[in-house]
PDB file of C-alpha atoms and ligand atoms in Angstrom:
ATOM      1  CA  MET Z1116       1.853  26.450   8.507  1.00 70.00           C
ATOM      2  CA  LYS Z1117       0.252  23.068   8.108  1.00 81.00           C
ATOM      3  CA  GLU Z1118      -0.876  22.066   4.606  1.00 89.00           C
ATOM      4  CA  ARG Z1119      -4.371  20.748   4.039  1.00 94.00           C
ATOM      5  CA  PHE Z1120      -3.191  18.319   1.343  1.00 96.00           C
ATOM      6  CA  THR Z1121       0.243  16.754   1.048  1.00 97.00           C
ATOM      7  CA  VAL Z1122       1.039  14.315  -1.756  1.00 98.00           C
ATOM      8  CA  LEU Z1123       1.953  10.932  -0.314  1.00 98.00           C
ATOM      9  CA  LYS Z1124       1.938   8.831  -3.495  1.00 98.00           C
ATOM     10  CA  SER Z1125       1.797  10.358  -6.937  1.00 98.00           C
ATOM     11  CA  ASP Z1126      -0.426   9.090  -9.706  1.00 97.00           C
ATOM     12  CA  ALA Z1127       2.673   7.900 -11.614  1.00 98.00           C
ATOM     13  CA  GLU Z1128       3.985   5.952  -8.597  1.00 98.00           C
ATOM     14  CA  ILE Z1129       0.595   4.325  -8.054  1.00 98.00           C
ATOM     15  CA  ARG Z1130       0.216   3.283 -11.683  1.00 98.00           C
ATOM     16  CA  ALA Z1131       3.724   1.809 -11.734  1.00 98.00           C
ATOM     17  CA  ARG Z1132       3.047  -0.103  -8.525  1.00 98.00           C
ATOM     18  CA  ILE Z1133      -0.233  -1.500  -9.892  1.00 98.00           C
ATOM     19  CA  LYS Z1134       1.674  -2.992 -12.840  1.00 98.00           C
ATOM     20  CA  GLU Z1135       4.027  -4.747 -10.398  1.00 98.00           C
ATOM     21  CA  LEU Z1136       1.145  -6.063  -8.297  1.00 98.00           C
ATOM     22  CA  ALA Z1137      -0.657  -7.312 -11.402  1.00 98.00           C
ATOM     23  CA  ALA Z1138       2.476  -9.190 -12.476  1.00 98.00           C
ATOM     24  CA  ASP Z1139       2.743 -10.833  -9.025  1.00 98.00           C
ATOM     25  CA  ILE Z1140      -0.948 -11.755  -9.009  1.00 98.00           C
ATOM     26  CA  SER Z1141      -0.873 -13.132 -12.563  1.00 98.00           C
ATOM     27  CA  LYS Z1142       2.120 -15.286 -11.621  1.00 98.00           C
ATOM     28  CA  ASP Z1143       0.544 -16.613  -8.414  1.00 98.00           C
ATOM     29  CA  TYR Z1144      -2.699 -17.517 -10.195  1.00 98.00           C
ATOM     30  CA  GLN Z1145      -1.124 -19.047 -13.299  1.00 98.00           C
ATOM     31  CA  HIS Z1146      -3.113 -22.238 -12.677  1.00 98.00           C
ATOM     32  CA  ILE Z1147      -6.428 -20.416 -13.213  1.00 98.00           C
ATOM     33  CA  GLN Z1148      -8.398 -21.791 -16.173  1.00 97.00           C
ATOM     34  CA  PRO Z1149     -11.048 -20.005 -18.261  1.00 97.00           C
ATOM     35  CA  ASP Z1150     -13.789 -22.350 -17.002  1.00 98.00           C
ATOM     36  CA  ASN Z1151     -13.255 -21.088 -13.426  1.00 98.00           C
ATOM     37  CA  PRO Z1152     -11.796 -17.592 -13.716  1.00 98.00           C
ATOM     38  CA  LEU Z1153     -10.415 -15.648 -10.770  1.00 98.00           C
ATOM     39  CA  LEU Z1154     -13.306 -13.836  -9.101  1.00 98.00           C
ATOM     40  CA  VAL Z1155     -12.169 -10.284  -8.382  1.00 98.00           C
ATOM     41  CA  LEU Z1156     -14.414  -8.527  -5.880  1.00 98.00           C
ATOM     42  CA  CYS Z1157     -14.028  -4.761  -5.976  1.00 98.00           C
ATOM     43  CA  THR Z1158     -14.942  -3.119  -2.675  1.00 98.00           C
ATOM     44  CA  LEU Z1159     -17.074  -0.071  -3.387  1.00 97.00           C
ATOM     45  CA  ARG Z1160     -16.615   2.698  -3.553  1.00 96.00           C
ATOM     46  CA  GLY Z1161     -12.991   3.365  -2.668  1.00 96.00           C
ATOM     47  CA  ALA Z1162     -11.413   0.577  -4.713  1.00 98.00           C
ATOM     48  CA  ILE Z1163     -13.053   1.397  -8.055  1.00 97.00           C
ATOM     49  CA  PHE Z1164     -10.028   2.949  -9.747  1.00 98.00           C
ATOM     50  CA  PHE Z1165      -7.516   0.554  -8.220  1.00 98.00           C
ATOM     51  CA  SER Z1166      -9.621  -2.463  -9.271  1.00 98.00           C
ATOM     52  CA  ALA Z1167     -10.225  -1.132 -12.766  1.00 98.00           C
ATOM     53  CA  ASP Z1168      -6.532  -0.557 -13.405  1.00 98.00           C
ATOM     54  CA  LEU Z1169      -5.477  -3.798 -11.727  1.00 98.00           C
ATOM     55  CA  VAL Z1170      -7.810  -6.175 -13.595  1.00 98.00           C
ATOM     56  CA  ARG Z1171      -6.835  -4.682 -16.928  1.00 98.00           C
ATOM     57  CA  GLU Z1172      -3.194  -5.562 -16.227  1.00 98.00           C
ATOM     58  CA  LEU Z1173      -3.889  -9.175 -15.222  1.00 98.00           C
ATOM     59  CA  THR Z1174      -2.920 -11.821 -17.751  1.00 98.00           C
ATOM     60  CA  ILE Z1175      -5.101 -14.585 -16.287  1.00 98.00           C
ATOM     61  CA  PRO Z1176      -8.826 -15.223 -16.877  1.00 98.00           C
ATOM     62  CA  CYS Z1177     -10.829 -13.170 -14.421  1.00 98.00           C
ATOM     63  CA  GLU Z1178     -14.316 -11.938 -13.719  1.00 98.00           C
ATOM     64  CA  ILE Z1179     -15.157  -8.787 -11.760  1.00 98.00           C
ATOM     65  CA  ASN Z1180     -17.996  -8.214  -9.337  1.00 98.00           C
ATOM     66  CA  PHE Z1181     -18.733  -5.666  -6.639  1.00 98.00           C
ATOM     67  CA  ILE Z1182     -19.262  -5.659  -2.906  1.00 98.00           C
ATOM     68  CA  LYS Z1183     -20.050  -2.843  -0.514  1.00 97.00           C
ATOM     69  CA  VAL Z1184     -19.599  -2.968   3.217  1.00 95.00           C
ATOM     70  CA  GLN Z1185     -20.631  -0.273   5.638  1.00 89.00           C
ATOM     71  CA  SER Z1186     -18.587   0.070   8.810  1.00 81.00           C
ATOM     72  CA  TYR Z1187     -21.063   2.346  10.560  1.00 61.00           C
ATOM     73  CA  GLN Z1188     -24.806   2.577  10.211  1.00 52.00           C
ATOM     74  CA  GLY Z1189     -26.817   4.829  12.488  1.00 53.00           C
ATOM     75  CA  THR Z1190     -26.005   3.853  16.025  1.00 51.00           C
ATOM     76  CA  ARG Z1191     -24.630   0.457  15.096  1.00 53.00           C
ATOM     77  CA  PRO Z1192     -21.262   0.008  16.766  1.00 56.00           C
ATOM     78  CA  ALA Z1193     -18.206   0.425  14.569  1.00 66.00           C
ATOM     79  CA  GLY Z1194     -17.245  -3.137  15.431  1.00 67.00           C
ATOM     80  CA  SER Z1195     -19.910  -4.708  13.205  1.00 79.00           C
ATOM     81  CA  PRO Z1196     -19.486  -3.899   9.523  1.00 90.00           C
ATOM     82  CA  ILE Z1197     -22.483  -4.959   7.432  1.00 91.00           C
ATOM     83  CA  PHE Z1198     -22.872  -5.829   3.761  1.00 94.00           C
ATOM     84  CA  GLU Z1199     -24.864  -3.426   1.621  1.00 93.00           C
ATOM     85  CA  LEU Z1200     -24.100  -5.275  -1.616  1.00 96.00           C
ATOM     86  CA  GLY Z1201     -22.675  -8.594  -2.705  1.00 94.00           C
ATOM     87  CA  GLU Z1202     -23.121 -10.695   0.412  1.00 93.00           C
ATOM     88  CA  ARG Z1203     -24.829 -13.413  -1.640  1.00 94.00           C
ATOM     89  CA  ILE Z1204     -22.433 -13.587  -4.576  1.00 97.00           C
ATOM     90  CA  ASP Z1205     -21.952 -17.294  -5.294  1.00 97.00           C
ATOM     91  CA  VAL Z1206     -18.349 -18.059  -4.406  1.00 98.00           C
ATOM     92  CA  ARG Z1207     -18.615 -21.846  -3.992  1.00 98.00           C
ATOM     93  CA  GLY Z1208     -15.474 -23.399  -5.430  1.00 98.00           C
ATOM     94  CA  ARG Z1209     -14.226 -20.025  -6.669  1.00 98.00           C
ATOM     95  CA  GLU Z1210     -10.820 -18.486  -6.156  1.00 98.00           C
ATOM     96  CA  VAL Z1211     -11.587 -15.029  -4.835  1.00 98.00           C
ATOM     97  CA  LEU Z1212      -9.436 -11.909  -4.811  1.00 98.00           C
ATOM     98  CA  ILE Z1213     -10.918  -9.096  -2.760  1.00 98.00           C
ATOM     99  CA  VAL Z1214      -9.707  -5.674  -3.871  1.00 98.00           C
ATOM    100  CA  GLU Z1215      -9.749  -2.928  -1.244  1.00 98.00           C
ATOM    101  CA  ASP Z1216      -8.603   0.690  -1.148  1.00 97.00           C
ATOM    102  CA  ILE Z1217      -7.088   0.645   2.337  1.00 97.00           C
ATOM    103  CA  VAL Z1218      -6.912  -1.786   5.238  1.00 96.00           C
ATOM    104  CA  ASP Z1219      -7.068   0.089   8.518  1.00 95.00           C
ATOM    105  CA  THR Z1220      -8.383  -1.631  11.679  1.00 93.00           C
ATOM    106  CA  GLY Z1221      -8.976  -4.764   9.581  1.00 95.00           C
ATOM    107  CA  GLN Z1222     -12.594  -5.264  10.609  1.00 95.00           C
ATOM    108  CA  THR Z1223     -14.037  -4.736   7.115  1.00 96.00           C
ATOM    109  CA  MET Z1224     -11.764  -7.330   5.516  1.00 97.00           C
ATOM    110  CA  ASP Z1225     -12.341  -9.677   8.450  1.00 96.00           C
ATOM    111  CA  THR Z1226     -16.119  -9.527   7.881  1.00 95.00           C
ATOM    112  CA  VAL Z1227     -15.744 -10.008   4.124  1.00 97.00           C
ATOM    113  CA  MET Z1228     -13.347 -12.952   4.406  1.00 97.00           C
ATOM    114  CA  GLN Z1229     -15.528 -14.617   7.020  1.00 96.00           C
ATOM    115  CA  ASN Z1230     -18.634 -14.278   4.856  1.00 96.00           C
ATOM    116  CA  PHE Z1231     -17.061 -15.733   1.732  1.00 97.00           C
ATOM    117  CA  SER Z1232     -15.182 -18.496   3.495  1.00 97.00           C
ATOM    118  CA  ASP Z1233     -18.452 -19.570   5.178  1.00 97.00           C
ATOM    119  CA  LYS Z1234     -19.989 -19.684   1.695  1.00 97.00           C
ATOM    120  CA  GLY Z1235     -17.404 -22.117   0.361  1.00 97.00           C
ATOM    121  CA  ALA Z1236     -14.836 -20.099  -1.607  1.00 98.00           C
ATOM    122  CA  ALA Z1237     -11.925 -22.300  -2.705  1.00 98.00           C
ATOM    123  CA  SER Z1238      -9.473 -19.569  -1.711  1.00 98.00           C
ATOM    124  CA  ILE Z1239      -9.611 -15.944  -0.624  1.00 98.00           C
ATOM    125  CA  ARG Z1240      -6.864 -13.377  -0.881  1.00 98.00           C
ATOM    126  CA  ILE Z1241      -6.783  -9.615  -0.432  1.00 98.00           C
ATOM    127  CA  ALA Z1242      -5.169  -7.001  -2.661  1.00 98.00           C
ATOM    128  CA  THR Z1243      -5.132  -3.538  -1.127  1.00 98.00           C
ATOM    129  CA  MET Z1244      -3.766  -0.322  -2.537  1.00 98.00           C
ATOM    130  CA  LEU Z1245      -2.758   0.868   0.946  1.00 98.00           C
ATOM    131  CA  ASP Z1246      -2.165  -0.783   4.297  1.00 98.00           C
ATOM    132  CA  LYS Z1247      -1.984   0.981   7.652  1.00 97.00           C
ATOM    133  CA  PRO Z1248      -0.625  -1.871   9.815  1.00 97.00           C
ATOM    134  CA  SER Z1249      -0.148   0.328  12.886  1.00 96.00           C
ATOM    135  CA  ARG Z1250      -3.926   0.800  13.086  1.00 94.00           C
ATOM    136  CA  ARG Z1251      -4.814  -2.925  13.033  1.00 95.00           C
ATOM    137  CA  TYR Z1252      -6.993  -4.111  15.907  1.00 94.00           C
ATOM    138  CA  GLN Z1253      -4.859  -6.326  18.110  1.00 96.00           C
ATOM    139  CA  HIS Z1254      -7.105  -9.368  17.731  1.00 95.00           C
ATOM    140  CA  LEU Z1255      -6.904  -9.090  13.914  1.00 95.00           C
ATOM    141  CA  VAL Z1256      -3.127  -8.681  13.588  1.00 96.00           C
ATOM    142  CA  ASP Z1257      -2.545 -12.345  12.743  1.00 94.00           C
ATOM    143  CA  HIS Z1258      -5.805 -12.752  10.904  1.00 93.00           C
ATOM    144  CA  VAL Z1259      -6.074  -9.856   8.465  1.00 96.00           C
ATOM    145  CA  LYS Z1260      -2.887  -9.862   6.424  1.00 97.00           C
ATOM    146  CA  PRO Z1261      -3.342  -8.512   2.898  1.00 98.00           C
ATOM    147  CA  ASP Z1262      -1.599 -10.726   0.339  1.00 98.00           C
ATOM    148  CA  TYR Z1263      -0.864  -7.918  -2.120  1.00 98.00           C
ATOM    149  CA  ILE Z1264      -0.118  -4.432  -0.835  1.00 98.00           C
ATOM    150  CA  GLY Z1265       0.471  -1.378  -2.997  1.00 98.00           C
ATOM    151  CA  PHE Z1266       2.067   0.676  -0.238  1.00 98.00           C
ATOM    152  CA  GLN Z1267       2.313   0.408   3.525  1.00 98.00           C
ATOM    153  CA  ILE Z1268       1.753   3.822   5.077  1.00 98.00           C
ATOM    154  CA  ASP Z1269       1.958   5.377   8.528  1.00 97.00           C
ATOM    155  CA  ASP Z1270      -1.129   6.428  10.426  1.00 96.00           C
ATOM    156  CA  TYR Z1271      -2.290   9.261   8.159  1.00 94.00           C
ATOM    157  CA  PHE Z1272      -5.775   9.995   6.908  1.00 95.00           C
ATOM    158  CA  VAL Z1273      -5.500   9.921   3.144  1.00 96.00           C
ATOM    159  CA  VAL Z1274      -7.743  10.927   0.245  1.00 97.00           C
ATOM    160  CA  GLY Z1275      -7.654  10.686  -3.541  1.00 97.00           C
ATOM    161  CA  TRP Z1276      -7.381   7.806  -5.989  1.00 97.00           C
ATOM    162  CA  GLY Z1277     -10.809   6.616  -4.820  1.00 97.00           C
ATOM    163  CA  LEU Z1278     -10.383   7.394  -1.133  1.00 96.00           C
ATOM    164  CA  ASP Z1279     -12.778   9.948   0.331  1.00 94.00           C
ATOM    165  CA  TYR Z1280     -13.402  12.153   3.323  1.00 92.00           C
ATOM    166  CA  ASN Z1281     -17.192  12.256   3.750  1.00 90.00           C
ATOM    167  CA  GLU Z1282     -17.516  11.619  -0.012  1.00 90.00           C
ATOM    168  CA  ASP Z1283     -15.154  14.469  -0.934  1.00 94.00           C
ATOM    169  CA  PHE Z1284     -11.792  14.236  -2.708  1.00 96.00           C
ATOM    170  CA  ARG Z1285     -12.238  10.765  -4.252  1.00 96.00           C
ATOM    171  CA  LEU Z1286     -11.282  12.011  -7.691  1.00 97.00           C
ATOM    172  CA  LEU Z1287      -7.997  13.653  -6.745  1.00 97.00           C
ATOM    173  CA  PRO Z1288      -5.317  12.222  -9.030  1.00 94.00           C
ATOM    174  CA  ASP Z1289      -2.732  11.549  -6.295  1.00 98.00           C
ATOM    175  CA  ILE Z1290      -2.997   9.968  -2.860  1.00 98.00           C
ATOM    176  CA  MET Z1291      -2.831  12.890  -0.451  1.00 98.00           C
ATOM    177  CA  ILE Z1292      -2.507  13.165   3.309  1.00 97.00           C
ATOM    178  CA  TYR Z1293      -5.530  15.194   4.378  1.00 95.00           C
ATOM    179  CA  ASP Z1294      -5.547  17.502   7.383  1.00 91.00           C
ATOM    180  CA  PRO Z1295      -9.031  18.963   7.870  1.00 87.00           C
ATOM    181  CA  ASP Z1296      -7.755  21.309  10.604  1.00 88.00           C
ATOM    182  CA  ALA Z1297      -5.130  23.064   8.462  1.00 86.00           C
ATOM    183  CA  GLU Z1298      -5.804  26.622   7.257  1.00 67.00           C
TER     184      GLU Z1298
HETATM  185  P1  IMP V 579     -11.181  -0.975   8.439  1.00 67.19           P
HETATM  186  O1  IMP V 579     -12.404  -1.799   8.504  1.00 67.19           O
HETATM  187  O2  IMP V 579     -10.921  -0.210   9.690  1.00 67.19           O
HETATM  188  O3  IMP V 579      -9.956  -1.719   7.969  1.00 67.19           O
HETATM  189  O4  IMP V 579     -11.487   0.198   7.460  1.00 67.19           O
HETATM  190  C1  IMP V 579     -11.457   0.119   6.178  1.00 67.19           C
HETATM  191  C2  IMP V 579     -12.233   1.239   5.529  1.00 67.19           C
HETATM  192  O5  IMP V 579     -12.157   2.498   6.230  1.00 67.19           O
HETATM  193  C3  IMP V 579     -11.603   1.479   4.206  1.00 67.19           C
HETATM  194  O6  IMP V 579     -12.171   0.620   3.245  1.00 67.19           O
HETATM  195  C4  IMP V 579     -11.909   2.926   3.959  1.00 67.19           C
HETATM  196  O7  IMP V 579     -13.187   3.014   3.360  1.00 67.19           O
HETATM  197  C5  IMP V 579     -11.949   3.561   5.319  1.00 67.19           C
HETATM  198  N1  IMP V 579     -10.662   4.235   5.625  1.00 67.19           N
HETATM  199  C6  IMP V 579      -9.730   3.838   6.500  1.00 67.19           C
HETATM  200  N2  IMP V 579      -8.684   4.685   6.515  1.00 67.19           N
HETATM  201  C7  IMP V 579      -8.955   5.638   5.595  1.00 67.19           C
HETATM  202  C8  IMP V 579      -8.229   6.804   5.130  1.00 67.19           C
HETATM  203  O8  IMP V 579      -7.109   7.139   5.551  1.00 67.19           O
HETATM  204  N3  IMP V 579      -8.861   7.530   4.166  1.00 67.19           N
HETATM  205  C9  IMP V 579     -10.081   7.219   3.657  1.00 67.19           C
HETATM  206  N4  IMP V 579     -10.777   6.133   4.056  1.00 67.19           N
HETATM  207  C10 IMP V 579     -10.225   5.355   5.027  1.00 67.19           C
HETATM  208 MG1   MG V 580     -13.468   0.999   1.907  1.00 67.19          MG
END
């Protein structure tokens, strides 16, 4: 019998991995000064817990703000994600770290990076809790490469730790593979 939920990454594994990522990020951004802190952009809603835990482990000056990008709206094609929040955050001369829950086809992060690089960010990197490289759109393979990855996973649909299925299961304490067709 197929299970509806199967633990893929436990809460303890995720928390331990976040500490490692935070150490890597703090090291790479050692040059950051308090007068121009790292601008951490949490991608709502999925990345809320990951961002909150990550920023509290960073040892460099940082500021947190929020963006929200919708991949689908009404009949709009899936290929054109649009900003619902944060498009106009002033990033001129800022070092920006976008924090995402999961990078899948790559089109969301492509849109976000394009927007903020057009607006004059000094640098843009991506930290994602999960990466599903096998799902990346071919034309984005060389373009959307997260700089900090919690875990690379196979092509599963996952929920928990901020990730949802139609707004359900976000608060589950572990990252679970979700099979809506299981008994
Ligand atoms: P992309 O634009 O295809 O890379 O999609 C990224 C967004 O799709 C993520 O920020 C998630 O909101 C959502 N997503 C992709 N895969 C999953 C999954 O396995 N579980 C929950 N949400 C997902
Ligand atoms: Mg998302």
